[in-house]
Short mmCIF file of C-alpha atoms in Angstrom, two decimals:
data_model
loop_
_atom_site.label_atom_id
_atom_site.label_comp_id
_atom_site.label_asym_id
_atom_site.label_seq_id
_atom_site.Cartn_x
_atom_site.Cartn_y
_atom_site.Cartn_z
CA UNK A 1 10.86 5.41 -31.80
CA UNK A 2 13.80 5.09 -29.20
CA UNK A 3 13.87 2.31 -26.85
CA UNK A 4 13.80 3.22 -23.54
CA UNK A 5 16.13 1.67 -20.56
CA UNK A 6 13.42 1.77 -17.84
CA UNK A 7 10.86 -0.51 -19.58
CA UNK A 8 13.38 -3.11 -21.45
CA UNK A 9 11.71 -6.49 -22.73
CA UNK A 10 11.49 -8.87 -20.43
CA UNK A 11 13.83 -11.74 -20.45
CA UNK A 12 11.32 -14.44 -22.22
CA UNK A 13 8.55 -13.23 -24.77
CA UNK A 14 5.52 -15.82 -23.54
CA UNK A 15 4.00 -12.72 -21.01
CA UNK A 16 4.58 -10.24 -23.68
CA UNK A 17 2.81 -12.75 -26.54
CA UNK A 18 0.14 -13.00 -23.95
CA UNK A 19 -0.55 -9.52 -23.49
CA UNK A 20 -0.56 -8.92 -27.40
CA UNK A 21 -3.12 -11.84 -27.91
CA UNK A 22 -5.28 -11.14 -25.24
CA UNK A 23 -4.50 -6.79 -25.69
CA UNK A 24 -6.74 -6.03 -22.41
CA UNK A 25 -6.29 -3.87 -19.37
CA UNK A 26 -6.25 -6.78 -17.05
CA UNK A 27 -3.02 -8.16 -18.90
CA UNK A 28 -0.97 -4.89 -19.09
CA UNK A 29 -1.55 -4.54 -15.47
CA UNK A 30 -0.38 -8.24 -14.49
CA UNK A 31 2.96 -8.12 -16.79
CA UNK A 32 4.13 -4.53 -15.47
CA UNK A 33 3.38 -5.65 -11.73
CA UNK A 34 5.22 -8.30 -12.18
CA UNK A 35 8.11 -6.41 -13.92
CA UNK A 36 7.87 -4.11 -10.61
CA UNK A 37 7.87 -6.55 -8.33
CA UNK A 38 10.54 -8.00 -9.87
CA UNK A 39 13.22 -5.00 -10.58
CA UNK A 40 12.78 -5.94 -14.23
CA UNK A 41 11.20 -2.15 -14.00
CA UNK A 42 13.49 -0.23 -11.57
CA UNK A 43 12.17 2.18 -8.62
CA UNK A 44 11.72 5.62 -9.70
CA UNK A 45 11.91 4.29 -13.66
CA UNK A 46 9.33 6.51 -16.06
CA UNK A 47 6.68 4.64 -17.15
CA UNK A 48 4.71 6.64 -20.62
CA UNK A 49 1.88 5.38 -22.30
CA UNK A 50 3.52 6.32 -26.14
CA UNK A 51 6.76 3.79 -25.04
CA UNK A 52 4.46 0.89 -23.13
CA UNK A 53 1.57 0.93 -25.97
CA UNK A 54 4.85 0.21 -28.55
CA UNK A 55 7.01 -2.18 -27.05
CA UNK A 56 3.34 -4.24 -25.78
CA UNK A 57 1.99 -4.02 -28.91
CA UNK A 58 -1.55 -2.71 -27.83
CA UNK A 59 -3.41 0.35 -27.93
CA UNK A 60 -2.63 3.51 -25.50
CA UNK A 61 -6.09 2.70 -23.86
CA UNK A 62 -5.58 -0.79 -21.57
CA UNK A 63 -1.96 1.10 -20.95
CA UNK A 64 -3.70 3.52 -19.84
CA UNK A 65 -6.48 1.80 -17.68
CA UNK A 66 -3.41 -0.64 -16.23
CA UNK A 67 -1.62 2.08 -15.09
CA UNK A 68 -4.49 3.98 -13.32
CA UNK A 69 -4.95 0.29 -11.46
CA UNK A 70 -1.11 0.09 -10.31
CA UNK A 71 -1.86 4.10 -9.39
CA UNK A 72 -4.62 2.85 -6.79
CA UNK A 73 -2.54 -0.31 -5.79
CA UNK A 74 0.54 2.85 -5.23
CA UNK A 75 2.87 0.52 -7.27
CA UNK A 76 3.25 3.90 -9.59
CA UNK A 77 3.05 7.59 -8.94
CA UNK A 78 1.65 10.47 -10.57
CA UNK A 79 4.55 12.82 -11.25
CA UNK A 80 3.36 16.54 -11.05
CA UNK A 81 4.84 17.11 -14.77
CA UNK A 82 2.90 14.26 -15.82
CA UNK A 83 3.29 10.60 -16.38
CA UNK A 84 4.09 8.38 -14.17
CA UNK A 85 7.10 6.42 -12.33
CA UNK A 86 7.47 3.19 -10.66
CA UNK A 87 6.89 4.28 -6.48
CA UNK A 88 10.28 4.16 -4.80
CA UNK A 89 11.66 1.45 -2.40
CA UNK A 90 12.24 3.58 1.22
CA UNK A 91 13.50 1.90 4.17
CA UNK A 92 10.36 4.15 5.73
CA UNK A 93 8.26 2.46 3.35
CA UNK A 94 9.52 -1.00 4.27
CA UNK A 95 9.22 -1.10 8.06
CA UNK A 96 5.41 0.15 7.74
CA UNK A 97 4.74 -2.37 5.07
CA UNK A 98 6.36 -4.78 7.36
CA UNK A 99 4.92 -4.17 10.79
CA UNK A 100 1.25 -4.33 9.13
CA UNK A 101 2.49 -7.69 7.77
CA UNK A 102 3.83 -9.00 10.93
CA UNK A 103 0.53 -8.28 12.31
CA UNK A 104 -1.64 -9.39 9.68
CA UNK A 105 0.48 -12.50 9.76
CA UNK A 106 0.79 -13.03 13.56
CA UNK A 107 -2.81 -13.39 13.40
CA UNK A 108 -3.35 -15.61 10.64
CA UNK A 109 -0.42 -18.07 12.64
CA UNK A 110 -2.61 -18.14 15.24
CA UNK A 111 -5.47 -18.95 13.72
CA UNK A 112 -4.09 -21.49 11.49
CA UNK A 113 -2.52 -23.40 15.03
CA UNK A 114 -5.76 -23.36 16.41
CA UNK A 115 -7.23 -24.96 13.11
CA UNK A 116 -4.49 -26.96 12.40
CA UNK A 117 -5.05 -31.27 11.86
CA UNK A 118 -1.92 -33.59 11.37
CA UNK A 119 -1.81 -33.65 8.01
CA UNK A 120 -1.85 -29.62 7.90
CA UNK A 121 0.89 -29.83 10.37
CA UNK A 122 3.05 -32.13 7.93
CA UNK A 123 2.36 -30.50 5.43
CA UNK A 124 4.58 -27.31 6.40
CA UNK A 125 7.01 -29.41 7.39
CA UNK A 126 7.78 -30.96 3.91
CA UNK A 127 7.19 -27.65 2.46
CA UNK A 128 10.31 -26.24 4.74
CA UNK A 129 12.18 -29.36 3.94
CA UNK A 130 12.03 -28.68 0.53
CA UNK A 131 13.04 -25.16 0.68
CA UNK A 132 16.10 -26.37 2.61
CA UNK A 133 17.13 -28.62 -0.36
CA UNK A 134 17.12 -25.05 -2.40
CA UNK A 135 17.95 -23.12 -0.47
CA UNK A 136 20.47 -21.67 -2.50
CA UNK A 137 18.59 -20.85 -5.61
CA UNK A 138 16.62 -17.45 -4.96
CA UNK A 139 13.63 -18.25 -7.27
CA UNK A 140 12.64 -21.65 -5.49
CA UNK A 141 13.13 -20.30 -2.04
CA UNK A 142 10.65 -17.47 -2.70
CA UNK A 143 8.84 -19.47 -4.22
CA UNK A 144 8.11 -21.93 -1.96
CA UNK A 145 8.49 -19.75 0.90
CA UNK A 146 5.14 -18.17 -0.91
CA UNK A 147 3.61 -21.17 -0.52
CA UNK A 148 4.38 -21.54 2.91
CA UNK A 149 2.75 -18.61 4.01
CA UNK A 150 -0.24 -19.48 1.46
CA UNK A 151 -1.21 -22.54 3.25
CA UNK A 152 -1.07 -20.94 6.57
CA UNK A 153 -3.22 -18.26 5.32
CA UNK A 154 -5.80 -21.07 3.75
CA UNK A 155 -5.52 -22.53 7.32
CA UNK A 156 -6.51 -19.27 9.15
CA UNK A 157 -9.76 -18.87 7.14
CA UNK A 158 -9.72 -15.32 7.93
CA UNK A 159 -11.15 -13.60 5.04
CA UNK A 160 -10.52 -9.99 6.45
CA UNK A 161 -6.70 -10.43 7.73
CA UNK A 162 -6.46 -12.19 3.63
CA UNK A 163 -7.79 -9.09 2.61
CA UNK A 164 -5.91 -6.61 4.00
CA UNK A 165 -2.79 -8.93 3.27
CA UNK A 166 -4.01 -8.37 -0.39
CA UNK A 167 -4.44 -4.81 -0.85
CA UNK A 168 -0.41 -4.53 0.28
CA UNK A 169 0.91 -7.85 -1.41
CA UNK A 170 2.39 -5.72 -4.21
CA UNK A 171 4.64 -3.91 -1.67
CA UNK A 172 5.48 -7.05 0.57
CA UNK A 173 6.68 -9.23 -2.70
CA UNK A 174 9.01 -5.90 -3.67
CA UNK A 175 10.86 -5.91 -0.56
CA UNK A 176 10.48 -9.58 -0.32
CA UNK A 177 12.58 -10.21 -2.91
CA UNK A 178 15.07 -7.95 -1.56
CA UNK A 179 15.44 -9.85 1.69
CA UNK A 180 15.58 -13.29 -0.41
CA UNK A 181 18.43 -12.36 -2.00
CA UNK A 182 20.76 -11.38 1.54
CA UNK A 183 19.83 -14.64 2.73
CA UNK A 184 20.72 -16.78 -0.28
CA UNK A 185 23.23 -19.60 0.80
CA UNK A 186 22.04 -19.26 4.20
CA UNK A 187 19.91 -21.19 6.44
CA UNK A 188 18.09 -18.42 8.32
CA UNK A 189 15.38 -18.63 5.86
CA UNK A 190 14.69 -22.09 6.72
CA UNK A 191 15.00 -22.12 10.35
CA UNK A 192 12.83 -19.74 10.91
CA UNK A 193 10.43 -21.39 8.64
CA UNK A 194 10.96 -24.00 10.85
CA UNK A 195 10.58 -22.81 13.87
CA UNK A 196 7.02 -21.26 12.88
CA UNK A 197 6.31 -24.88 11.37
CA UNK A 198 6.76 -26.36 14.65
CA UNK A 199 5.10 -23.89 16.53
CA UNK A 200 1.75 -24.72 14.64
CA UNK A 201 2.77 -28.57 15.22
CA UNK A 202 3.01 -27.20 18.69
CA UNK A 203 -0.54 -26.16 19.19
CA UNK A 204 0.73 -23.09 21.09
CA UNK A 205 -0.99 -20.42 19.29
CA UNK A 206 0.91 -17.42 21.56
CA UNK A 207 4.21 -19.66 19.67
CA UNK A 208 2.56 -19.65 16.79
CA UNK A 209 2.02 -15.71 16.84
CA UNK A 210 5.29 -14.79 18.18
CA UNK A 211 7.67 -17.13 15.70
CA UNK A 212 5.40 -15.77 12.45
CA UNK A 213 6.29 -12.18 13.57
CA UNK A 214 10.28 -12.59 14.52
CA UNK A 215 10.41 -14.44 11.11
CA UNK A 216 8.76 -11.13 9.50
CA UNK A 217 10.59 -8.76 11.13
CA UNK A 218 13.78 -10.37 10.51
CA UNK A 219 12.60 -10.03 7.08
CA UNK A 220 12.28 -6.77 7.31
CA UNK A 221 15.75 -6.36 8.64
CA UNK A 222 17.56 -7.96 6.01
CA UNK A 223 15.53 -5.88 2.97
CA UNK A 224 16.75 -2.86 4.95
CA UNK A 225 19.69 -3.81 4.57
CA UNK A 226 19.70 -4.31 0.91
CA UNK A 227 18.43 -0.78 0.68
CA UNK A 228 21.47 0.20 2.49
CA UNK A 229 20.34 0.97 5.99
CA UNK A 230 23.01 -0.06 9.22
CA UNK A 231 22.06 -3.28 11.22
CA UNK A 232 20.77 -2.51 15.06
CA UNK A 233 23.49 -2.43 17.14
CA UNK A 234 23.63 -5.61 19.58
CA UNK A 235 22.31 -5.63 22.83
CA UNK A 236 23.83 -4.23 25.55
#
């Protein structure tokens, strides 16, 4: 059978032995999320169960069951001919992703400065630290830039803001990964880190709030402009 361009191997074999030993649903699904999220598996790129069931090495039916489960998490679209493709990037997309973020987020700031102890409080700070000493290798920064927002989210302890942050992390870590890349070599990533770091430290949870959304909607900006759309004018 002919290989197909849109769902290449990925660039080391361990996920792909995985999903042949353990040939479930459950492990289809996490390797092509993660090849969406990614770009190994490009927006608008056709995904068929004949070509994934051969190059995975399992059965057409956890293909099948994975990609109804990226279907309800609208990673993939049904195409009215059939099939399906991986769901576009849109700049539309991105700023409605992003403004439910930056509100989800805002939220769990302020929570997390009102819950905050010392050692919490350090702890973001080495964790910004760090991502300052990489700051120019994409894969650490997003990384730990994760990890970041994890802990601030553990801090919150708000199970319904994690939840909704959940059902739309598939989106947020596609265009995510766009803005990481505009901002590699830069500091902006790390000072705004910062700034919501200190903010906590602060104990100003309006601070706390405000710096967690500028930092996401800055975000937002810069994948937008990966996708190609013009910068906002300056003020005035």
């Amino acid at each position: 059978m002919p290989s197909a361009p849109t769902t290449s191997s990925p660039p080391r074999d361990e996920p792909l032995a995985a999903v042949r030993r353990q040939s479930g649903a459950r492990a289809v699904y996490d390797l092509l999320r993660a090849r969406i999220i990614d770009g190994t598996l490009a927006a608008d790129a056709r995904l068929t169960e004949p070509v994934l069931s051969s190059q995975l090495g399992v059965s057409r039916t956890p293909v099948r069951e994975a990609l109804r489960l990226l279907q309800a998490e609208a990673l993939v679209v049904e195409q009215p001919t059939g099939g399906v493709r991986v769901a576009p990037l849109a700049v539309t997309d991105l700023h409605r992703v992003y403004d439910v973020r930056a509100r989800l987020e805002g939220l769990l700031a302020r929570d997390a400065c009102e819950r905050a102890r010392p050692a919490d409080v350090q702890h973001l700070a080495r964790l910004v630290d760090l991502m300052d000493a990489v700051r120019d290798h994409e894969d650490e920064v997003l990384r730990i830039g994760a990890q970041f927002h994890g802990e601030i989210e553990s801090l919150a302890d708000n199970r319904w803001c994690s939840e909704l942050l959940r059902q739309i992390r598939g989106h947020v870590d596609r265009y995510r990964s766009l803005s990481a890349r505009e901002r590699v070599g830069t500091t902006d990533h790390v000072d705004e880190h910062r700034a919501v770091a200190r903010a906590i430290a602060s104990g100003d949870p309006d601070a706390a709030e405000r710096s967690m959304r500028e930092h996401i909607e800055r975000s937002a900006a810069m994948a937008a402009k990966a996708l190609g759309e013009a910068p906002p004018p300056p003020p005035g």
